[in-house]
């Protein structure tokens, strides 16, 4: 392998097509393949120009300190709660992400969870499969068309979900740090007021310390026994213990979750409930979107090594 190529450290397994594209352009070493990653970093951490990771694998300050000559990070995803941006900025390390290509698929899954949770599709499927139908009819579910949709977070994905809601004649309001200028949907400055108004609350805000347990017991109580929660943001945003209690006691009607506090570990208390739909963090997991994300990872690296700046920066 030519030694004049930029040297990249890859945190762990990524999309095979992306790994092939990286190997064709750069000298790549995959850290997860090392028998002793810490010993490897101690011996070779100064060898690398760039770091390729994902929103799940991230890059914390301790790992960054083990890479003293690192100049660029290219992450497969848009989540930043596991990447220490402050530490990267202090070092002058650029961080590239993959925005704008996963909005539709995340919005689609949010709506799939909303429909499944409110209409009890998965529960009805289980009912039929276990042979319960001959003993009596399946219970009633909640109408989706015309329901009130509250969005927690109103970036590109939140706005795409709001557009989807138009096809179901849903009333939409949103809560975020500030009102979005020119939005066709009304802004609700109070999260608790939004939860009290909504029939279904969809969470699509950023993760991290600032939003940890933003959806807490008080918000769930405001949502109420007829309300539903859908989370396609980060598991840390919802107080999982409070959610389990609310679902067990009927203080909310149901939930649809694509993300969890300690992935891939999902509490047995959640898995045992029948009023919840669980998916394994797959909101962006379509062939089309994952390929587009892979292309963004390469775009960021090529732009940096050509022009000195990533194309899609997390720090701008």
PDB file of C-alpha atoms in Angstrom:
ATOM      1  CA  UNK A   1       0.000   0.000   0.000  1.00  0.00           C
ATOM      2  CA  UNK A   2       1.531   3.369  -0.994  1.00  0.00           C
ATOM      3  CA  UNK A   3       2.750   5.213   2.078  1.00  0.00           C
ATOM      4  CA  UNK A   4       2.084   8.641   0.570  1.00  0.00           C
ATOM      5  CA  UNK A   5      -1.663   8.163   0.897  1.00  0.00           C
ATOM      6  CA  UNK A   6      -3.342   9.818   3.893  1.00  0.00           C
ATOM      7  CA  UNK A   7      -3.502   7.349   6.744  1.00  0.00           C
ATOM      8  CA  UNK A   8      -6.931   6.709   8.249  1.00  0.00           C
ATOM      9  CA  UNK A   9      -7.942   4.881  11.394  1.00  0.00           C
ATOM     10  CA  UNK A  10     -11.390   3.324  11.111  1.00  0.00           C
ATOM     11  CA  UNK A  11     -13.168   2.855  14.433  1.00  0.00           C
ATOM     12  CA  UNK A  12     -15.023  -0.328  13.523  1.00  0.00           C
ATOM     13  CA  UNK A  13     -17.055  -2.096  10.836  1.00  0.00           C
ATOM     14  CA  UNK A  14     -18.917   0.104   8.377  1.00  0.00           C
ATOM     15  CA  UNK A  15     -20.933  -0.443   5.210  1.00  0.00           C
ATOM     16  CA  UNK A  16     -18.882  -2.815   3.002  1.00  0.00           C
ATOM     17  CA  UNK A  17     -19.156  -0.495  -0.006  1.00  0.00           C
ATOM     18  CA  UNK A  18     -17.810   2.350   2.123  1.00  0.00           C
ATOM     19  CA  UNK A  19     -14.932   0.241   3.389  1.00  0.00           C
ATOM     20  CA  UNK A  20     -14.046  -0.645  -0.196  1.00  0.00           C
ATOM     21  CA  UNK A  21     -14.138   3.013  -1.257  1.00  0.00           C
ATOM     22  CA  UNK A  22     -11.945   4.012   1.685  1.00  0.00           C
ATOM     23  CA  UNK A  23      -9.405   1.268   0.954  1.00  0.00           C
ATOM     24  CA  UNK A  24      -9.196   2.359  -2.692  1.00  0.00           C
ATOM     25  CA  UNK A  25      -8.251   5.910  -1.706  1.00  0.00           C
ATOM     26  CA  UNK A  26      -6.446   5.777   1.633  1.00  0.00           C
ATOM     27  CA  UNK A  27      -4.198   3.672   3.823  1.00  0.00           C
ATOM     28  CA  UNK A  28      -6.795   2.357   6.275  1.00  0.00           C
ATOM     29  CA  UNK A  29      -6.401   0.448   9.535  1.00  0.00           C
ATOM     30  CA  UNK A  30      -9.477  -0.793  11.398  1.00  0.00           C
ATOM     31  CA  UNK A  31      -9.057  -0.355  15.138  1.00  0.00           C
ATOM     32  CA  UNK A  32     -11.648  -2.986  16.042  1.00  0.00           C
ATOM     33  CA  UNK A  33      -9.476  -5.629  14.333  1.00  0.00           C
ATOM     34  CA  UNK A  34      -6.628  -5.080  16.779  1.00  0.00           C
ATOM     35  CA  UNK A  35      -6.244  -7.648  19.564  1.00  0.00           C
ATOM     36  CA  UNK A  36      -5.326  -4.855  21.990  1.00  0.00           C
ATOM     37  CA  UNK A  37      -6.646  -1.512  20.695  1.00  0.00           C
ATOM     38  CA  UNK A  38      -5.138   0.455  23.582  1.00  0.00           C
ATOM     39  CA  UNK A  39      -1.677  -0.987  23.015  1.00  0.00           C
ATOM     40  CA  UNK A  40      -2.030  -0.352  19.286  1.00  0.00           C
ATOM     41  CA  UNK A  41      -2.947   3.291  19.873  1.00  0.00           C
ATOM     42  CA  UNK A  42      -0.067   3.742  22.303  1.00  0.00           C
ATOM     43  CA  UNK A  43       2.338   2.478  19.654  1.00  0.00           C
ATOM     44  CA  UNK A  44       0.768   3.868  16.484  1.00  0.00           C
ATOM     45  CA  UNK A  45      -1.741   6.578  17.421  1.00  0.00           C
ATOM     46  CA  UNK A  46       0.519   9.304  16.035  1.00  0.00           C
ATOM     47  CA  UNK A  47       0.530   7.681  12.585  1.00  0.00           C
ATOM     48  CA  UNK A  48      -2.954   8.733  11.521  1.00  0.00           C
ATOM     49  CA  UNK A  49      -4.191  11.814   9.665  1.00  0.00           C
ATOM     50  CA  UNK A  50      -7.893  10.983   9.775  1.00  0.00           C
ATOM     51  CA  UNK A  51     -10.457   9.012  11.741  1.00  0.00           C
ATOM     52  CA  UNK A  52     -13.553   7.372  10.269  1.00  0.00           C
ATOM     53  CA  UNK A  53     -16.346   6.585  12.684  1.00  0.00           C
ATOM     54  CA  UNK A  54     -20.137   6.603  12.947  1.00  0.00           C
ATOM     55  CA  UNK A  55     -22.773   8.290  15.072  1.00  0.00           C
ATOM     56  CA  UNK A  56     -22.943   5.084  17.129  1.00  0.00           C
ATOM     57  CA  UNK A  57     -19.194   4.526  17.591  1.00  0.00           C
ATOM     58  CA  UNK A  58     -18.355   8.219  18.009  1.00  0.00           C
ATOM     59  CA  UNK A  59     -15.044   9.687  19.163  1.00  0.00           C
ATOM     60  CA  UNK A  60     -14.523  10.829  22.736  1.00  0.00           C
ATOM     61  CA  UNK A  61     -11.856  13.140  24.143  1.00  0.00           C
ATOM     62  CA  UNK A  62      -9.775  10.254  25.510  1.00  0.00           C
ATOM     63  CA  UNK A  63      -9.558   8.565  22.099  1.00  0.00           C
ATOM     64  CA  UNK A  64      -8.815  11.885  20.425  1.00  0.00           C
ATOM     65  CA  UNK A  65      -5.896  12.431  22.813  1.00  0.00           C
ATOM     66  CA  UNK A  66      -4.438   9.116  21.639  1.00  0.00           C
ATOM     67  CA  UNK A  67      -4.319  10.458  18.061  1.00  0.00           C
ATOM     68  CA  UNK A  68      -1.995  13.481  18.396  1.00  0.00           C
ATOM     69  CA  UNK A  69      -1.589  14.148  14.660  1.00  0.00           C
ATOM     70  CA  UNK A  70      -5.223  13.716  13.733  1.00  0.00           C
ATOM     71  CA  UNK A  71      -6.563  16.432  11.445  1.00  0.00           C
ATOM     72  CA  UNK A  72      -9.980  15.244  10.323  1.00  0.00           C
ATOM     73  CA  UNK A  73     -12.875  13.058  11.444  1.00  0.00           C
ATOM     74  CA  UNK A  74     -15.476  11.789   8.983  1.00  0.00           C
ATOM     75  CA  UNK A  75     -18.538  10.282  10.654  1.00  0.00           C
ATOM     76  CA  UNK A  76     -21.136   8.025   9.068  1.00  0.00           C
ATOM     77  CA  UNK A  77     -24.293   9.709  10.393  1.00  0.00           C
ATOM     78  CA  UNK A  78     -25.576  12.984  11.792  1.00  0.00           C
ATOM     79  CA  UNK A  79     -25.728  12.169  15.497  1.00  0.00           C
ATOM     80  CA  UNK A  80     -23.136  14.045  17.519  1.00  0.00           C
ATOM     81  CA  UNK A  81     -23.800  12.980  21.104  1.00  0.00           C
ATOM     82  CA  UNK A  82     -20.914  10.475  21.008  1.00  0.00           C
ATOM     83  CA  UNK A  83     -18.435  12.795  19.312  1.00  0.00           C
ATOM     84  CA  UNK A  84     -16.639  15.312  21.531  1.00  0.00           C
ATOM     85  CA  UNK A  85     -16.941  18.381  19.324  1.00  0.00           C
ATOM     86  CA  UNK A  86     -15.427  20.691  21.921  1.00  0.00           C
ATOM     87  CA  UNK A  87     -12.284  18.563  22.167  1.00  0.00           C
ATOM     88  CA  UNK A  88     -12.044  18.381  18.374  1.00  0.00           C
ATOM     89  CA  UNK A  89     -12.488  22.144  17.986  1.00  0.00           C
ATOM     90  CA  UNK A  90      -9.854  22.833  20.644  1.00  0.00           C
ATOM     91  CA  UNK A  91      -7.387  20.757  18.646  1.00  0.00           C
ATOM     92  CA  UNK A  92      -8.398  22.270  15.313  1.00  0.00           C
ATOM     93  CA  UNK A  93      -9.655  18.878  14.116  1.00  0.00           C
ATOM     94  CA  UNK A  94     -12.418  19.130  11.536  1.00  0.00           C
ATOM     95  CA  UNK A  95     -15.466  16.899  11.896  1.00  0.00           C
ATOM     96  CA  UNK A  96     -17.552  15.909   8.886  1.00  0.00           C
ATOM     97  CA  UNK A  97     -21.048  14.404   9.038  1.00  0.00           C
ATOM     98  CA  UNK A  98     -23.637  13.187   6.513  1.00  0.00           C
ATOM     99  CA  UNK A  99     -26.635  15.563   6.570  1.00  0.00           C
ATOM    100  CA  UNK A 100     -29.451  15.935   4.101  1.00  0.00           C
ATOM    101  CA  UNK A 101     -29.529  12.363   2.796  1.00  0.00           C
ATOM    102  CA  UNK A 102     -31.354  10.515   5.568  1.00  0.00           C
ATOM    103  CA  UNK A 103     -34.236  12.909   6.220  1.00  0.00           C
ATOM    104  CA  UNK A 104     -36.814  11.011   4.151  1.00  0.00           C
ATOM    105  CA  UNK A 105     -36.037   7.562   5.515  1.00  0.00           C
ATOM    106  CA  UNK A 106     -35.978   8.694   9.148  1.00  0.00           C
ATOM    107  CA  UNK A 107     -39.271  10.516   8.606  1.00  0.00           C
ATOM    108  CA  UNK A 108     -40.705   7.397   6.959  1.00  0.00           C
ATOM    109  CA  UNK A 109     -39.779   5.215   9.926  1.00  0.00           C
ATOM    110  CA  UNK A 110     -41.140   7.790  12.363  1.00  0.00           C
ATOM    111  CA  UNK A 111     -44.458   7.548  10.551  1.00  0.00           C
ATOM    112  CA  UNK A 112     -44.263   3.765  10.423  1.00  0.00           C
ATOM    113  CA  UNK A 113     -43.842   3.697  14.209  1.00  0.00           C
ATOM    114  CA  UNK A 114     -46.621   6.256  14.640  1.00  0.00           C
ATOM    115  CA  UNK A 115     -49.033   4.218  12.506  1.00  0.00           C
ATOM    116  CA  UNK A 116     -48.058   0.914  14.068  1.00  0.00           C
ATOM    117  CA  UNK A 117     -48.276   2.229  17.620  1.00  0.00           C
ATOM    118  CA  UNK A 118     -51.580   4.042  17.269  1.00  0.00           C
ATOM    119  CA  UNK A 119     -53.284   1.390  15.104  1.00  0.00           C
ATOM    120  CA  UNK A 120     -51.639  -1.472  17.087  1.00  0.00           C
ATOM    121  CA  UNK A 121     -50.466  -3.239  13.927  1.00  0.00           C
ATOM    122  CA  UNK A 122     -47.681  -5.281  15.553  1.00  0.00           C
ATOM    123  CA  UNK A 123     -49.902  -6.151  18.509  1.00  0.00           C
ATOM    124  CA  UNK A 124     -52.621  -7.296  16.093  1.00  0.00           C
ATOM    125  CA  UNK A 125     -50.079  -9.394  14.213  1.00  0.00           C
ATOM    126  CA  UNK A 126     -49.035 -11.095  17.449  1.00  0.00           C
ATOM    127  CA  UNK A 127     -52.718 -11.630  18.299  1.00  0.00           C
ATOM    128  CA  UNK A 128     -53.319 -13.474  15.022  1.00  0.00           C
ATOM    129  CA  UNK A 129     -50.081 -15.481  15.167  1.00  0.00           C
ATOM    130  CA  UNK A 130     -50.699 -16.831  18.653  1.00  0.00           C
ATOM    131  CA  UNK A 131     -54.130 -18.086  17.584  1.00  0.00           C
ATOM    132  CA  UNK A 132     -56.109 -15.733  19.817  1.00  0.00           C
ATOM    133  CA  UNK A 133     -58.610 -14.538  17.198  1.00  0.00           C
ATOM    134  CA  UNK A 134     -61.040 -17.509  17.435  1.00  0.00           C
ATOM    135  CA  UNK A 135     -61.525 -16.711  21.131  1.00  0.00           C
ATOM    136  CA  UNK A 136     -62.741 -13.186  20.411  1.00  0.00           C
ATOM    137  CA  UNK A 137     -62.054  -9.989  18.453  1.00  0.00           C
ATOM    138  CA  UNK A 138     -58.960  -7.834  18.791  1.00  0.00           C
ATOM    139  CA  UNK A 139     -59.455  -4.604  20.733  1.00  0.00           C
ATOM    140  CA  UNK A 140     -59.941  -1.151  19.281  1.00  0.00           C
ATOM    141  CA  UNK A 141     -57.096   1.163  18.303  1.00  0.00           C
ATOM    142  CA  UNK A 142     -56.697   4.929  17.816  1.00  0.00           C
ATOM    143  CA  UNK A 143     -57.509   6.787  14.598  1.00  0.00           C
ATOM    144  CA  UNK A 144     -54.469   8.450  13.018  1.00  0.00           C
ATOM    145  CA  UNK A 145     -56.129  10.686  10.425  1.00  0.00           C
ATOM    146  CA  UNK A 146     -57.001  14.028  11.983  1.00  0.00           C
ATOM    147  CA  UNK A 147     -54.925  13.402  15.114  1.00  0.00           C
ATOM    148  CA  UNK A 148     -52.742  16.090  16.707  1.00  0.00           C
ATOM    149  CA  UNK A 149     -49.022  15.612  16.110  1.00  0.00           C
ATOM    150  CA  UNK A 150     -46.465  17.294  18.352  1.00  0.00           C
ATOM    151  CA  UNK A 151     -42.857  17.368  17.142  1.00  0.00           C
ATOM    152  CA  UNK A 152     -39.986  17.749  19.600  1.00  0.00           C
ATOM    153  CA  UNK A 153     -37.230  19.115  17.391  1.00  0.00           C
ATOM    154  CA  UNK A 154     -37.846  20.832  14.075  1.00  0.00           C
ATOM    155  CA  UNK A 155     -34.782  20.515  11.896  1.00  0.00           C
ATOM    156  CA  UNK A 156     -34.813  18.972   8.447  1.00  0.00           C
ATOM    157  CA  UNK A 157     -36.168  15.639   9.652  1.00  0.00           C
ATOM    158  CA  UNK A 158     -38.825  17.196  11.863  1.00  0.00           C
ATOM    159  CA  UNK A 159     -40.044  19.324   8.981  1.00  0.00           C
ATOM    160  CA  UNK A 160     -40.137  16.266   6.711  1.00  0.00           C
ATOM    161  CA  UNK A 161     -42.298  14.442   9.277  1.00  0.00           C
ATOM    162  CA  UNK A 162     -44.609  17.468   9.375  1.00  0.00           C
ATOM    163  CA  UNK A 163     -44.965  17.261   5.600  1.00  0.00           C
ATOM    164  CA  UNK A 164     -45.849  13.566   5.855  1.00  0.00           C
ATOM    165  CA  UNK A 165     -48.544  14.456   8.389  1.00  0.00           C
ATOM    166  CA  UNK A 166     -50.373  16.549   5.794  1.00  0.00           C
ATOM    167  CA  UNK A 167     -51.367  13.357   3.996  1.00  0.00           C
ATOM    168  CA  UNK A 168     -53.200  12.273   7.142  1.00  0.00           C
ATOM    169  CA  UNK A 169     -54.882  15.631   7.765  1.00  0.00           C
ATOM    170  CA  UNK A 170     -53.065  15.909  11.088  1.00  0.00           C
ATOM    171  CA  UNK A 171     -52.767  19.142  13.021  1.00  0.00           C
ATOM    172  CA  UNK A 172     -49.072  19.804  13.664  1.00  0.00           C
ATOM    173  CA  UNK A 173     -47.240  21.910  16.226  1.00  0.00           C
ATOM    174  CA  UNK A 174     -43.573  21.819  17.159  1.00  0.00           C
ATOM    175  CA  UNK A 175     -41.228  22.652  20.012  1.00  0.00           C
ATOM    176  CA  UNK A 176     -37.536  23.452  19.626  1.00  0.00           C
ATOM    177  CA  UNK A 177     -34.959  25.815  21.098  1.00  0.00           C
ATOM    178  CA  UNK A 178     -36.319  28.597  18.924  1.00  0.00           C
ATOM    179  CA  UNK A 179     -39.046  29.153  16.345  1.00  0.00           C
ATOM    180  CA  UNK A 180     -38.156  28.294  12.744  1.00  0.00           C
ATOM    181  CA  UNK A 181     -38.508  31.391  10.592  1.00  0.00           C
ATOM    182  CA  UNK A 182     -41.044  30.991   7.798  1.00  0.00           C
ATOM    183  CA  UNK A 183     -42.465  27.714   9.123  1.00  0.00           C
ATOM    184  CA  UNK A 184     -45.954  26.799   7.968  1.00  0.00           C
ATOM    185  CA  UNK A 185     -46.544  25.055  11.309  1.00  0.00           C
ATOM    186  CA  UNK A 186     -47.071  26.786  14.662  1.00  0.00           C
ATOM    187  CA  UNK A 187     -44.316  26.918  17.265  1.00  0.00           C
ATOM    188  CA  UNK A 188     -45.088  25.905  20.852  1.00  0.00           C
ATOM    189  CA  UNK A 189     -42.528  27.412  23.263  1.00  0.00           C
ATOM    190  CA  UNK A 190     -43.551  25.084  26.109  1.00  0.00           C
ATOM    191  CA  UNK A 191     -42.717  21.375  25.774  1.00  0.00           C
ATOM    192  CA  UNK A 192     -45.241  20.487  28.475  1.00  0.00           C
ATOM    193  CA  UNK A 193     -47.982  22.446  26.701  1.00  0.00           C
ATOM    194  CA  UNK A 194     -47.132  20.660  23.451  1.00  0.00           C
ATOM    195  CA  UNK A 195     -47.337  17.262  25.155  1.00  0.00           C
ATOM    196  CA  UNK A 196     -50.688  18.148  26.742  1.00  0.00           C
ATOM    197  CA  UNK A 197     -52.060  19.224  23.332  1.00  0.00           C
ATOM    198  CA  UNK A 198     -50.742  16.308  21.278  1.00  0.00           C
ATOM    199  CA  UNK A 199     -52.286  12.924  20.627  1.00  0.00           C
ATOM    200  CA  UNK A 200     -48.859  11.670  19.571  1.00  0.00           C
ATOM    201  CA  UNK A 201     -45.472  13.192  20.411  1.00  0.00           C
ATOM    202  CA  UNK A 202     -42.613  12.430  17.995  1.00  0.00           C
ATOM    203  CA  UNK A 203     -39.112  13.102  19.314  1.00  0.00           C
ATOM    204  CA  UNK A 204     -36.528  14.060  16.685  1.00  0.00           C
ATOM    205  CA  UNK A 205     -34.208  16.402  18.557  1.00  0.00           C
ATOM    206  CA  UNK A 206     -30.431  16.123  18.911  1.00  0.00           C
ATOM    207  CA  UNK A 207     -28.935  13.938  21.627  1.00  0.00           C
ATOM    208  CA  UNK A 208     -26.277  14.938  24.128  1.00  0.00           C
ATOM    209  CA  UNK A 209     -26.110  16.476  27.575  1.00  0.00           C
ATOM    210  CA  UNK A 210     -28.423  19.383  26.715  1.00  0.00           C
ATOM    211  CA  UNK A 211     -31.348  17.090  25.890  1.00  0.00           C
ATOM    212  CA  UNK A 212     -30.708  14.209  28.285  1.00  0.00           C
ATOM    213  CA  UNK A 213     -34.085  13.057  29.726  1.00  0.00           C
ATOM    214  CA  UNK A 214     -35.839  15.980  28.055  1.00  0.00           C
ATOM    215  CA  UNK A 215     -38.831  13.634  27.870  1.00  0.00           C
ATOM    216  CA  UNK A 216     -39.245  12.978  31.582  1.00  0.00           C
ATOM    217  CA  UNK A 217     -42.064  11.898  33.884  1.00  0.00           C
ATOM    218  CA  UNK A 218     -43.670  15.347  33.801  1.00  0.00           C
ATOM    219  CA  UNK A 219     -43.769  15.399  29.989  1.00  0.00           C
ATOM    220  CA  UNK A 220     -45.190  11.878  29.893  1.00  0.00           C
ATOM    221  CA  UNK A 221     -47.843  12.839  32.421  1.00  0.00           C
ATOM    222  CA  UNK A 222     -48.739  15.840  30.259  1.00  0.00           C
ATOM    223  CA  UNK A 223     -49.071  13.527  27.245  1.00  0.00           C
ATOM    224  CA  UNK A 224     -51.524  11.501  29.284  1.00  0.00           C
ATOM    225  CA  UNK A 225     -53.276   8.123  29.145  1.00  0.00           C
ATOM    226  CA  UNK A 226     -54.613   8.707  25.611  1.00  0.00           C
ATOM    227  CA  UNK A 227     -51.270   9.901  24.240  1.00  0.00           C
ATOM    228  CA  UNK A 228     -48.519   8.115  22.320  1.00  0.00           C
ATOM    229  CA  UNK A 229     -44.754   8.670  22.179  1.00  0.00           C
ATOM    230  CA  UNK A 230     -42.457   7.972  19.214  1.00  0.00           C
ATOM    231  CA  UNK A 231     -38.683   8.384  19.537  1.00  0.00           C
ATOM    232  CA  UNK A 232     -36.403   8.404  16.480  1.00  0.00           C
ATOM    233  CA  UNK A 233     -33.764  10.724  17.941  1.00  0.00           C
ATOM    234  CA  UNK A 234     -31.470   9.289  20.635  1.00  0.00           C
ATOM    235  CA  UNK A 235     -32.254   7.017  23.552  1.00  0.00           C
ATOM    236  CA  UNK A 236     -30.762   9.504  26.002  1.00  0.00           C
ATOM    237  CA  UNK A 237     -33.497  12.054  25.236  1.00  0.00           C
ATOM    238  CA  UNK A 238     -36.166   9.922  26.954  1.00  0.00           C
ATOM    239  CA  UNK A 239     -36.037   8.919  30.620  1.00  0.00           C
ATOM    240  CA  UNK A 240     -36.376   5.200  29.933  1.00  0.00           C
ATOM    241  CA  UNK A 241     -37.256   4.302  33.522  1.00  0.00           C
ATOM    242  CA  UNK A 242     -40.055   6.871  33.590  1.00  0.00           C
ATOM    243  CA  UNK A 243     -41.287   5.658  30.196  1.00  0.00           C
ATOM    244  CA  UNK A 244     -41.425   2.027  31.327  1.00  0.00           C
ATOM    245  CA  UNK A 245     -43.430   3.020  34.389  1.00  0.00           C
ATOM    246  CA  UNK A 246     -45.803   5.165  32.303  1.00  0.00           C
ATOM    247  CA  UNK A 247     -46.410   2.297  29.869  1.00  0.00           C
ATOM    248  CA  UNK A 248     -46.846  -0.297  32.619  1.00  0.00           C
ATOM    249  CA  UNK A 249     -49.361   1.808  34.530  1.00  0.00           C
ATOM    250  CA  UNK A 250     -51.287   3.156  31.541  1.00  0.00           C
ATOM    251  CA  UNK A 251     -50.233   6.762  32.138  1.00  0.00           C
ATOM    252  CA  UNK A 252     -49.589   6.911  28.387  1.00  0.00           C
ATOM    253  CA  UNK A 253     -51.290   4.756  25.772  1.00  0.00           C
ATOM    254  CA  UNK A 254     -48.279   3.436  23.897  1.00  0.00           C
ATOM    255  CA  UNK A 255     -44.868   4.113  22.391  1.00  0.00           C
ATOM    256  CA  UNK A 256     -42.761   3.398  19.329  1.00  0.00           C
ATOM    257  CA  UNK A 257     -38.999   3.387  19.848  1.00  0.00           C
ATOM    258  CA  UNK A 258     -36.141   3.092  17.381  1.00  0.00           C
ATOM    259  CA  UNK A 259     -33.511   4.168  19.927  1.00  0.00           C
ATOM    260  CA  UNK A 260     -32.654   3.161  23.472  1.00  0.00           C
ATOM    261  CA  UNK A 261     -30.574   4.310  26.422  1.00  0.00           C
ATOM    262  CA  UNK A 262     -28.027   1.477  26.275  1.00  0.00           C
ATOM    263  CA  UNK A 263     -28.053   0.102  22.734  1.00  0.00           C
ATOM    264  CA  UNK A 264     -28.086  -2.690  21.775  1.00  0.00           C
ATOM    265  CA  UNK A 265     -29.329  -3.673  25.231  1.00  0.00           C
ATOM    266  CA  UNK A 266     -33.096  -3.205  25.546  1.00  0.00           C
ATOM    267  CA  UNK A 267     -34.612  -3.709  29.009  1.00  0.00           C
ATOM    268  CA  UNK A 268     -36.755  -6.792  29.476  1.00  0.00           C
ATOM    269  CA  UNK A 269     -39.386  -4.508  30.990  1.00  0.00           C
ATOM    270  CA  UNK A 270     -39.774  -2.799  27.604  1.00  0.00           C
ATOM    271  CA  UNK A 271     -39.651  -6.048  25.611  1.00  0.00           C
ATOM    272  CA  UNK A 272     -42.396  -7.546  27.778  1.00  0.00           C
ATOM    273  CA  UNK A 273     -44.923  -4.793  27.039  1.00  0.00           C
ATOM    274  CA  UNK A 274     -47.617  -5.187  24.402  1.00  0.00           C
ATOM    275  CA  UNK A 275     -48.313  -1.456  23.998  1.00  0.00           C
ATOM    276  CA  UNK A 276     -44.935  -0.661  22.474  1.00  0.00           C
ATOM    277  CA  UNK A 277     -43.269  -1.132  19.086  1.00  0.00           C
ATOM    278  CA  UNK A 278     -39.490  -1.674  19.117  1.00  0.00           C
ATOM    279  CA  UNK A 279     -37.068  -1.392  16.193  1.00  0.00           C
ATOM    280  CA  UNK A 280     -33.260  -1.758  16.401  1.00  0.00           C
ATOM    281  CA  UNK A 281     -32.098   1.781  15.465  1.00  0.00           C
ATOM    282  CA  UNK A 282     -32.899   1.348  11.778  1.00  0.00           C
ATOM    283  CA  UNK A 283     -34.426   4.718  10.868  1.00  0.00           C
ATOM    284  CA  UNK A 284     -31.831   5.415   8.178  1.00  0.00           C
ATOM    285  CA  UNK A 285     -31.230   1.753   7.321  1.00  0.00           C
ATOM    286  CA  UNK A 286     -32.257   1.583   3.687  1.00  0.00           C
ATOM    287  CA  UNK A 287     -29.886   0.680   0.881  1.00  0.00           C
ATOM    288  CA  UNK A 288     -30.387   4.035  -0.793  1.00  0.00           C
ATOM    289  CA  UNK A 289     -29.820   6.158   2.280  1.00  0.00           C
ATOM    290  CA  UNK A 290     -26.847   4.196   3.595  1.00  0.00           C
ATOM    291  CA  UNK A 291     -25.124   4.482   0.200  1.00  0.00           C
ATOM    292  CA  UNK A 292     -25.769   8.218   0.154  1.00  0.00           C
ATOM    293  CA  UNK A 293     -24.318   8.483   3.662  1.00  0.00           C
ATOM    294  CA  UNK A 294     -21.250   6.522   2.559  1.00  0.00           C
ATOM    295  CA  UNK A 295     -20.816   8.947  -0.335  1.00  0.00           C
ATOM    296  CA  UNK A 296     -20.906  11.853   2.124  1.00  0.00           C
ATOM    297  CA  UNK A 297     -18.165  10.235   4.239  1.00  0.00           C
ATOM    298  CA  UNK A 298     -15.939  10.052   1.163  1.00  0.00           C
ATOM    299  CA  UNK A 299     -16.924  13.572   0.072  1.00  0.00           C
ATOM    300  CA  UNK A 300     -15.827  14.959   3.440  1.00  0.00           C
ATOM    301  CA  UNK A 301     -12.460  13.219   3.339  1.00  0.00           C
ATOM    302  CA  UNK A 302     -11.718  14.098  -0.274  1.00  0.00           C
ATOM    303  CA  UNK A 303     -12.646  17.738   0.302  1.00  0.00           C
ATOM    304  CA  UNK A 304     -10.429  17.923   3.368  1.00  0.00           C
ATOM    305  CA  UNK A 305      -7.363  16.362   1.793  1.00  0.00           C
ATOM    306  CA  UNK A 306      -7.860  18.471  -1.351  1.00  0.00           C
ATOM    307  CA  UNK A 307      -8.958  21.846   0.035  1.00  0.00           C
ATOM    308  CA  UNK A 308      -8.310  21.684   3.766  1.00  0.00           C
ATOM    309  CA  UNK A 309     -11.993  21.695   4.757  1.00  0.00           C
ATOM    310  CA  UNK A 310     -14.644  18.998   5.052  1.00  0.00           C
ATOM    311  CA  UNK A 311     -17.682  19.490   2.829  1.00  0.00           C
ATOM    312  CA  UNK A 312     -20.324  18.919   5.522  1.00  0.00           C
ATOM    313  CA  UNK A 313     -18.990  20.175   8.824  1.00  0.00           C
ATOM    314  CA  UNK A 314     -20.432  19.455  12.257  1.00  0.00           C
ATOM    315  CA  UNK A 315     -18.575  22.472  13.627  1.00  0.00           C
ATOM    316  CA  UNK A 316     -19.982  25.181  11.382  1.00  0.00           C
TER     317      UNK A 316
END
